[in-house]
Amino acid sequence: MCRLDRLSRFHAFQGLDPDLRAALLAQIRDLWTHGSTAIEGNTLTLGETKFVIEEGLTISGKPLKDHQEVMGHARAIELIYAWLDEDLTTERLFELHRVVQTQVTPDIFKPFGAWKREPNGTYAVTSDGRQTFIEYAAPEHVPALMADWLDKLKRLASGTLSESEAIDAYAHLHLGFVHIHPFWDGNGRLARLLSNVPVLRAGHLPVVIEVRDRKRYIDTLAEYQLTLGPLTPTTGVWPRADLEADFRAFCRAAYAATRALVEQAQAYQAKRGSR
């Protein structure tokens, strides 16, 4: 667990006793980790995720890789918090990739903590039932596109953002990152971590996407990516701001999970105050 004094910037912590702050932060960590890993196919439940992170023990019958993914994601959250007042560089993105990508593949075309070296993409099914292919940015375009992405993150993270503005910043950065898809694997988890930097720096708790929203999440991203086609330095990272509305709406709705945990902590604090 990261030091609470480092995170005193969070508006949600105001008026909460230290133990309730610690509990809220742990709940956010567990929900964030569970949702982000389960979206990618991790089989651990929320309760099992909490147990693995807190006890460091394995769950009988569950794959070792699932335990490693959960521990790696929890560690990545700690790094995000630790770097809130520091510059996010390419090297730090590579470090996060090494932490999140716990399954190391001995393959020069699947680098560990470096940009992808081969083209990548995924299949999707459109709203009218057609199978199609989503092509991400070509490897040779990744350094320039990610330099632009990092510049935008730094600009968004340097301002004072309301809750709504912070969620929109998250959605904007998330769309750009996953459309570039700069790594051979781990892109979704990294997008859901890194896009929260402006949110956290502005004093808000993170946007957390729950696994129950997985299909809408994937479908909304796919529709956006299919409409735009692959990114290049000529198109830029965000060619059409008008296409971001659906994903922004999705992220605003998803933030209800974070608010619910904050409200629960505030309710416990209110009970203490009434005694």
Coordinates of N, CA and C in Angstrom, one line a residue, residues 57-209:
L57 N -0.6 -15.2 -1.5 CA -0.8 -16.7 -1.7 C -1.6 -17.0 -3.0
T58 N -1.5 -18.2 -3.4 CA -2.2 -18.6 -4.6 C -3.6 -19.2 -4.3
I59 N -4.5 -19.2 -5.3 CA -5.8 -19.8 -5.2 C -5.7 -21.2 -5.9
S60 N -6.1 -22.3 -5.2 CA -6.1 -23.6 -5.7 C -6.9 -23.7 -7.0
G61 N -6.4 -24.3 -8.0 CA -7.1 -24.5 -9.3 C -7.0 -23.3 -10.2
K62 N -6.5 -22.2 -9.8 CA -6.4 -21.1 -10.7 C -5.0 -21.0 -11.3
P63 N -4.9 -20.6 -12.6 CA -3.6 -20.5 -13.3 C -2.6 -19.6 -12.6
L64 N -1.3 -20.0 -12.6 CA -0.3 -19.2 -12.0 C -0.2 -17.8 -12.7
K65 N -0.4 -17.8 -14.0 CA -0.3 -16.5 -14.8 C -1.3 -15.5 -14.3
D66 N -2.5 -16.0 -13.8 CA -3.5 -15.1 -13.3 C -3.1 -14.4 -12.0
H67 N -2.4 -15.2 -11.2 CA -1.9 -14.6 -10.0 C -0.8 -13.5 -10.3
Q68 N 0.1 -13.9 -11.2 CA 1.2 -13.0 -11.6 C 0.6 -11.7 -12.2
E69 N -0.4 -11.8 -13.0 CA -1.0 -10.6 -13.6 C -1.6 -9.7 -12.6
V70 N -2.3 -10.2 -11.6 CA -2.9 -9.4 -10.5 C -1.8 -8.7 -9.7
M71 N -0.8 -9.5 -9.3 CA 0.3 -8.9 -8.6 C 1.1 -7.8 -9.4
G72 N 1.2 -8.1 -10.7 CA 1.9 -7.1 -11.5 C 1.1 -5.8 -11.7
H73 N -0.2 -5.9 -11.8 CA -1.1 -4.8 -11.9 C -1.1 -3.9 -10.7
A74 N -1.2 -4.6 -9.5 CA -1.2 -3.9 -8.2 C 0.1 -3.2 -8.1
R75 N 1.2 -3.8 -8.5 CA 2.5 -3.1 -8.4 C 2.6 -1.9 -9.4
A76 N 2.0 -2.0 -10.5 CA 1.9 -0.9 -11.5 C 1.1 0.3 -10.9
I77 N 0.0 0.0 -10.2 CA -0.7 1.1 -9.5 C 0.2 1.8 -8.5
E78 N 1.0 1.1 -7.8 CA 1.9 1.7 -6.8 C 2.9 2.7 -7.6
L79 N 3.4 2.3 -8.7 CA 4.3 3.1 -9.5 C 3.6 4.3 -10.0
I80 N 2.3 4.2 -10.5 CA 1.6 5.4 -11.0 C 1.4 6.4 -9.8
Y81 N 1.1 5.9 -8.6 CA 1.0 6.8 -7.5 C 2.3 7.5 -7.2
A82 N 3.4 6.6 -7.2 CA 4.7 7.1 -6.8 C 5.2 8.2 -7.8
W83 N 4.8 8.2 -9.0 CA 5.2 9.1 -10.1 C 4.3 10.3 -10.3
L84 N 3.3 10.5 -9.4 CA 2.3 11.5 -9.7 C 3.0 12.9 -9.7
D85 N 4.0 13.1 -9.0 CA 4.7 14.5 -9.0 C 5.9 14.5 -9.9
E86 N 6.1 13.5 -10.7 CA 7.3 13.3 -11.5 C 6.9 13.3 -13.0
D87 N 7.9 13.5 -13.8 CA 7.7 13.4 -15.3 C 7.5 12.0 -15.8
L88 N 6.5 11.8 -16.6 CA 6.3 10.5 -17.2 C 7.0 10.4 -18.5
T89 N 8.0 9.6 -18.5 CA 8.9 9.5 -19.7 C 8.7 8.2 -20.4
T90 N 9.3 8.1 -21.6 CA 9.2 6.8 -22.4 C 9.8 5.7 -21.6
E91 N 10.9 5.9 -20.9 CA 11.5 4.9 -20.1 C 10.6 4.4 -18.9
R92 N 9.8 5.3 -18.4 CA 8.9 4.9 -17.3 C 7.7 4.1 -17.9
L93 N 7.3 4.4 -19.1 CA 6.3 3.6 -19.8 C 6.9 2.2 -20.0
F94 N 8.1 2.1 -20.4 CA 8.7 0.8 -20.6 C 8.8 0.0 -19.3
E95 N 9.1 0.7 -18.2 CA 9.1 0.1 -16.9 C 7.8 -0.5 -16.5
L96 N 6.7 0.3 -16.7 CA 5.4 -0.1 -16.4 C 5.0 -1.4 -17.3
H97 N 5.5 -1.4 -18.5 CA 5.2 -2.6 -19.4 C 5.9 -3.8 -18.8
R98 N 7.1 -3.6 -18.3 CA 7.8 -4.8 -17.7 C 7.1 -5.3 -16.4
V99 N 6.5 -4.4 -15.7 CA 5.8 -4.7 -14.5 C 4.4 -5.4 -14.8
V100 N 3.7 -4.9 -15.8 CA 2.4 -5.4 -16.2 C 2.5 -6.7 -17.0
Q101 N 3.5 -6.8 -17.9 CA 3.7 -7.9 -18.7 C 4.5 -9.0 -18.0
T102 N 3.8 -9.7 -17.1 CA 4.5 -10.7 -16.3 C 4.8 -12.0 -17.0
Q103 N 4.2 -12.3 -18.1 CA 4.5 -13.4 -18.9 C 5.6 -13.0 -19.9
V104 N 6.8 -13.4 -19.6 CA 8.0 -13.0 -20.5 C 8.1 -14.1 -21.6
T105 N 8.1 -13.6 -22.8 CA 8.2 -14.5 -24.0 C 9.6 -14.4 -24.6
P106 N 10.4 -15.4 -24.6 CA 11.7 -15.3 -25.2 C 11.7 -15.2 -26.7
D107 N 11.3 -14.0 -27.2 CA 11.1 -13.8 -28.7 C 11.5 -12.4 -29.0
I108 N 12.4 -12.2 -29.9 CA 12.9 -10.9 -30.2 C 11.8 -10.0 -30.8
F109 N 10.8 -10.6 -31.3 CA 9.7 -9.9 -31.9 C 8.6 -9.5 -30.9
K110 N 8.8 -10.0 -29.7 CA 7.8 -9.6 -28.6 C 8.6 -9.0 -27.5
P111 N 9.1 -7.8 -27.7 CA 10.0 -7.2 -26.7 C 9.4 -6.9 -25.4
F112 N 10.1 -7.0 -24.3 CA 9.7 -6.8 -22.9 C 10.2 -5.5 -22.5
G113 N 9.3 -4.5 -22.4 CA 9.7 -3.1 -22.0 C 10.3 -2.3 -23.2
A114 N 9.6 -2.5 -24.4 CA 10.1 -1.8 -25.6 C 8.9 -1.7 -26.5
W115 N 8.9 -0.8 -27.5 CA 7.8 -0.8 -28.5 C 7.8 -2.0 -29.3
K116 N 6.6 -2.3 -29.9 CA 6.4 -3.5 -30.7 C 7.3 -3.5 -31.9
R117 N 7.6 -4.6 -32.5 CA 8.5 -4.7 -33.6 C 7.7 -5.3 -34.8
E118 N 6.5 -5.8 -34.6 CA 5.7 -6.4 -35.7 C 4.4 -5.7 -35.7
P119 N 3.7 -5.7 -36.9 CA 2.3 -5.1 -36.9 C 1.4 -6.0 -36.0
N120 N 0.4 -5.3 -35.5 CA -0.6 -6.0 -34.7 C -2.0 -5.5 -34.9
G121 N -3.0 -6.3 -34.6 CA -4.4 -5.9 -34.8 C -5.3 -7.0 -34.2
T122 N -6.6 -6.8 -34.4 CA -7.5 -7.7 -33.8 C -8.8 -7.8 -34.6
Y123 N -9.5 -8.9 -34.5 CA -10.7 -9.0 -35.2 C -11.9 -8.5 -34.4
A124 N -12.9 -7.9 -35.0 CA -14.1 -7.4 -34.4 C -15.3 -7.8 -35.2
V125 N -16.4 -7.7 -34.5 CA -17.7 -7.9 -35.2 C -18.5 -6.6 -35.2
T126 N -18.8 -6.1 -36.3 CA -19.5 -4.8 -36.4 C -20.9 -4.9 -35.9
S127 N -21.6 -3.8 -35.8 CA -23.0 -3.7 -35.3 C -23.9 -4.4 -36.2
D128 N -23.5 -4.6 -37.5 CA -24.4 -5.3 -38.4 C -24.0 -6.7 -38.6
G129 N -23.1 -7.2 -37.8 CA -22.8 -8.6 -37.8 C -21.6 -9.0 -38.7
R130 N -20.9 -8.1 -39.2 CA -19.8 -8.4 -40.1 C -18.5 -8.6 -39.3
Q131 N -17.7 -9.6 -39.7 CA -16.4 -9.8 -39.1 C -15.4 -8.9 -39.9
T132 N -14.6 -8.2 -39.1 CA -13.6 -7.3 -39.8 C -12.3 -7.2 -38.9
F133 N -11.3 -6.6 -39.5 CA -10.0 -6.6 -38.8 C -9.7 -5.1 -38.5
I134 N -9.3 -4.9 -37.2 CA -8.8 -3.6 -36.8 C -7.3 -3.6 -36.8
E135 N -6.7 -2.7 -37.6 CA -5.2 -2.6 -37.7 C -4.7 -1.5 -36.9
Y136 N -3.8 -1.7 -36.0 CA -3.2 -0.7 -35.2 C -2.1 0.0 -35.9
A137 N -1.5 1.0 -35.3 CA -0.4 1.7 -35.9 C 0.8 0.8 -36.2
A138 N 1.4 1.1 -37.4 CA 2.6 0.3 -37.8 C 3.7 0.5 -36.8
P139 N 4.6 -0.5 -36.6 CA 5.7 -0.3 -35.7 C 6.6 0.9 -35.9
E140 N 6.8 1.2 -37.2 CA 7.7 2.3 -37.5 C 7.1 3.7 -37.2
H141 N 5.8 3.7 -37.0 CA 5.1 5.0 -36.6 C 4.9 5.2 -35.1
V142 N 5.2 4.1 -34.3 CA 4.9 4.2 -32.9 C 5.7 5.2 -32.2
P143 N 7.0 5.3 -32.4 CA 7.8 6.4 -31.6 C 7.2 7.8 -31.7
A144 N 6.9 8.2 -33.0 CA 6.4 9.5 -33.2 C 5.0 9.7 -32.6
L145 N 4.2 8.7 -32.8 CA 2.8 8.8 -32.2 C 2.8 8.8 -30.7
M146 N 3.6 8.0 -30.1 CA 3.7 8.0 -28.7 C 4.3 9.2 -28.1
A147 N 5.2 9.8 -28.8 CA 5.8 11.1 -28.3 C 4.7 12.1 -28.3
D148 N 3.8 12.2 -29.3 CA 2.6 13.1 -29.3 C 1.7 12.7 -28.1
W149 N 1.5 11.4 -27.9 CA 0.6 11.0 -26.9 C 1.1 11.4 -25.5
L150 N 2.4 11.2 -25.3 CA 3.0 11.6 -24.0 C 2.9 13.1 -23.8
D151 N 3.1 13.9 -24.8 CA 3.0 15.3 -24.7 C 1.6 15.7 -24.3
K152 N 0.6 15.1 -24.9 CA -0.8 15.4 -24.5 C -1.1 15.0 -23.1
L153 N -0.6 13.9 -22.6 CA -0.8 13.5 -21.2 C -0.2 14.5 -20.3
K154 N 1.0 15.0 -20.6 CA 1.7 16.0 -19.7 C 0.9 17.3 -19.7
R155 N 0.3 17.7 -20.8 CA -0.5 18.9 -20.8 C -1.7 18.8 -20.0
L156 N -2.4 17.6 -20.2 CA -3.7 17.4 -19.5 C -3.4 17.2 -18.0
A157 N -2.3 16.7 -17.6 CA -1.9 16.4 -16.2 C -1.4 17.7 -15.5
S158 N -1.2 18.7 -16.3 CA -0.6 19.9 -15.7 C -1.7 21.0 -15.3
G159 N -2.9 20.7 -15.7 CA -4.0 21.7 -15.4 C -4.9 21.3 -14.3
T160 N -5.7 22.2 -13.9 CA -6.7 21.9 -12.8 C -8.0 21.4 -13.5
L161 N -8.4 20.2 -13.2 CA -9.5 19.6 -13.9 C -10.7 19.3 -13.0
S162 N -11.9 19.6 -13.4 CA -13.0 19.2 -12.6 C -13.2 17.7 -12.8
E163 N -14.1 17.1 -12.0 CA -14.3 15.6 -12.2 C -14.7 15.3 -13.6
S164 N -15.6 16.0 -14.2 CA -16.0 15.7 -15.6 C -14.9 15.9 -16.6
E165 N -14.1 17.0 -16.4 CA -13.0 17.2 -17.3 C -11.9 16.1 -17.2
A166 N -11.7 15.7 -16.0 CA -10.7 14.6 -15.7 C -11.2 13.3 -16.4
I167 N -12.4 13.0 -16.3 CA -12.9 11.8 -17.0 C -12.8 11.9 -18.5
D168 N -13.1 13.0 -19.0 CA -12.9 13.3 -20.5 C -11.5 13.1 -20.9
A169 N -10.6 13.6 -20.0 CA -9.1 13.5 -20.3 C -8.7 12.0 -20.3
Y170 N -9.3 11.3 -19.4 CA -9.0 9.8 -19.4 C -9.5 9.2 -20.7
A171 N -10.7 9.5 -21.1 CA -11.2 8.9 -22.3 C -10.4 9.2 -23.5
H172 N -10.0 10.5 -23.6 CA -9.2 11.0 -24.7 C -7.9 10.2 -24.8
L173 N -7.2 10.1 -23.7 CA -5.9 9.5 -23.7 C -6.0 8.0 -23.9
H174 N -7.1 7.4 -23.3 CA -7.3 6.0 -23.5 C -7.5 5.6 -25.0
L175 N -8.4 6.4 -25.6 CA -8.6 6.1 -27.1 C -7.3 6.2 -27.9
G176 N -6.5 7.2 -27.6 CA -5.3 7.3 -28.4 C -4.3 6.2 -28.1
F177 N -4.2 5.8 -26.9 CA -3.2 4.7 -26.5 C -3.6 3.4 -27.2
V178 N -4.8 3.0 -27.0 CA -5.2 1.7 -27.5 C -5.3 1.6 -29.0
H179 N -5.5 2.8 -29.7 CA -5.5 2.8 -31.1 C -4.1 2.8 -31.7
I180 N -3.1 3.3 -31.0 CA -1.7 3.1 -31.4 C -1.3 1.7 -31.1
H181 N -1.7 1.2 -29.9 CA -1.3 -0.2 -29.5 C 0.2 -0.4 -29.6
P182 N 1.0 0.4 -28.8 CA 2.4 0.5 -29.0 C 3.2 -0.7 -28.6
F183 N 2.6 -1.6 -27.8 CA 3.3 -2.8 -27.3 C 2.7 -4.0 -28.0
W184 N 3.5 -5.1 -27.9 CA 2.9 -6.4 -28.5 C 1.9 -7.0 -27.7
D185 N 1.9 -6.6 -26.4 CA 0.8 -7.1 -25.5 C 0.8 -6.2 -24.3
G186 N -0.3 -6.2 -23.5 CA -0.4 -5.4 -22.3 C -1.0 -4.0 -22.5
N187 N -1.4 -3.7 -23.8 CA -1.8 -2.4 -24.1 C -3.1 -1.9 -23.3
G188 N -4.1 -2.8 -23.2 CA -5.3 -2.4 -22.5 C -5.0 -2.1 -21.0
R189 N -4.3 -2.9 -20.4 CA -4.0 -2.7 -18.9 C -3.2 -1.4 -18.8
L190 N -2.3 -1.1 -19.7 CA -1.5 0.1 -19.6 C -2.3 1.3 -19.9
A191 N -3.2 1.2 -20.9 CA -4.1 2.3 -21.2 C -5.0 2.7 -20.0
R192 N -5.5 1.7 -19.3 CA -6.4 1.9 -18.1 C -5.6 2.4 -16.9
L193 N -4.3 2.2 -16.9 CA -3.4 2.8 -15.8 C -3.0 4.2 -16.2
L194 N -2.3 4.4 -17.3 CA -1.7 5.6 -17.7 C -2.7 6.7 -17.9
S195 N -3.9 6.4 -18.5 CA -4.9 7.4 -18.8 C -5.4 8.1 -17.5
N196 N -5.2 7.4 -16.4 CA -5.7 8.0 -15.1 C -4.7 9.0 -14.5
V197 N -3.6 9.2 -15.1 CA -2.6 10.1 -14.5 C -3.2 11.5 -14.3
P198 N -3.8 12.1 -15.4 CA -4.4 13.5 -15.2 C -5.6 13.4 -14.1
V199 N -6.3 12.3 -14.1 CA -7.4 12.2 -13.1 C -6.8 12.3 -11.7
L200 N -5.8 11.5 -11.4 CA -5.2 11.5 -10.1 C -4.5 12.8 -9.8
R201 N -3.8 13.3 -10.7 CA -3.1 14.6 -10.4 C -4.0 15.7 -10.1
A202 N -5.2 15.6 -10.7 CA -6.3 16.7 -10.4 C -7.0 16.5 -9.1
G203 N -6.6 15.4 -8.4 CA -7.2 15.1 -7.0 C -8.4 14.2 -7.0
H204 N -8.7 13.6 -8.1 CA -9.8 12.6 -8.2 C -9.3 11.2 -8.2
L205 N -10.1 10.3 -7.6 CA -9.8 8.9 -7.6 C -10.0 8.4 -9.0
P206 N -9.4 7.2 -9.4 CA -9.3 6.8 -10.7 C -10.6 6.3 -11.4
V207 N -10.6 6.4 -12.7 CA -11.7 5.8 -13.5 C -11.4 4.3 -13.5
V208 N -12.4 3.5 -13.1 CA -12.2 2.0 -13.0 C -13.3 1.4 -13.9
I209 N -12.9 0.5 -14.8 CA -13.8 -0.1 -15.7 C -14.1 -1.6 -15.2

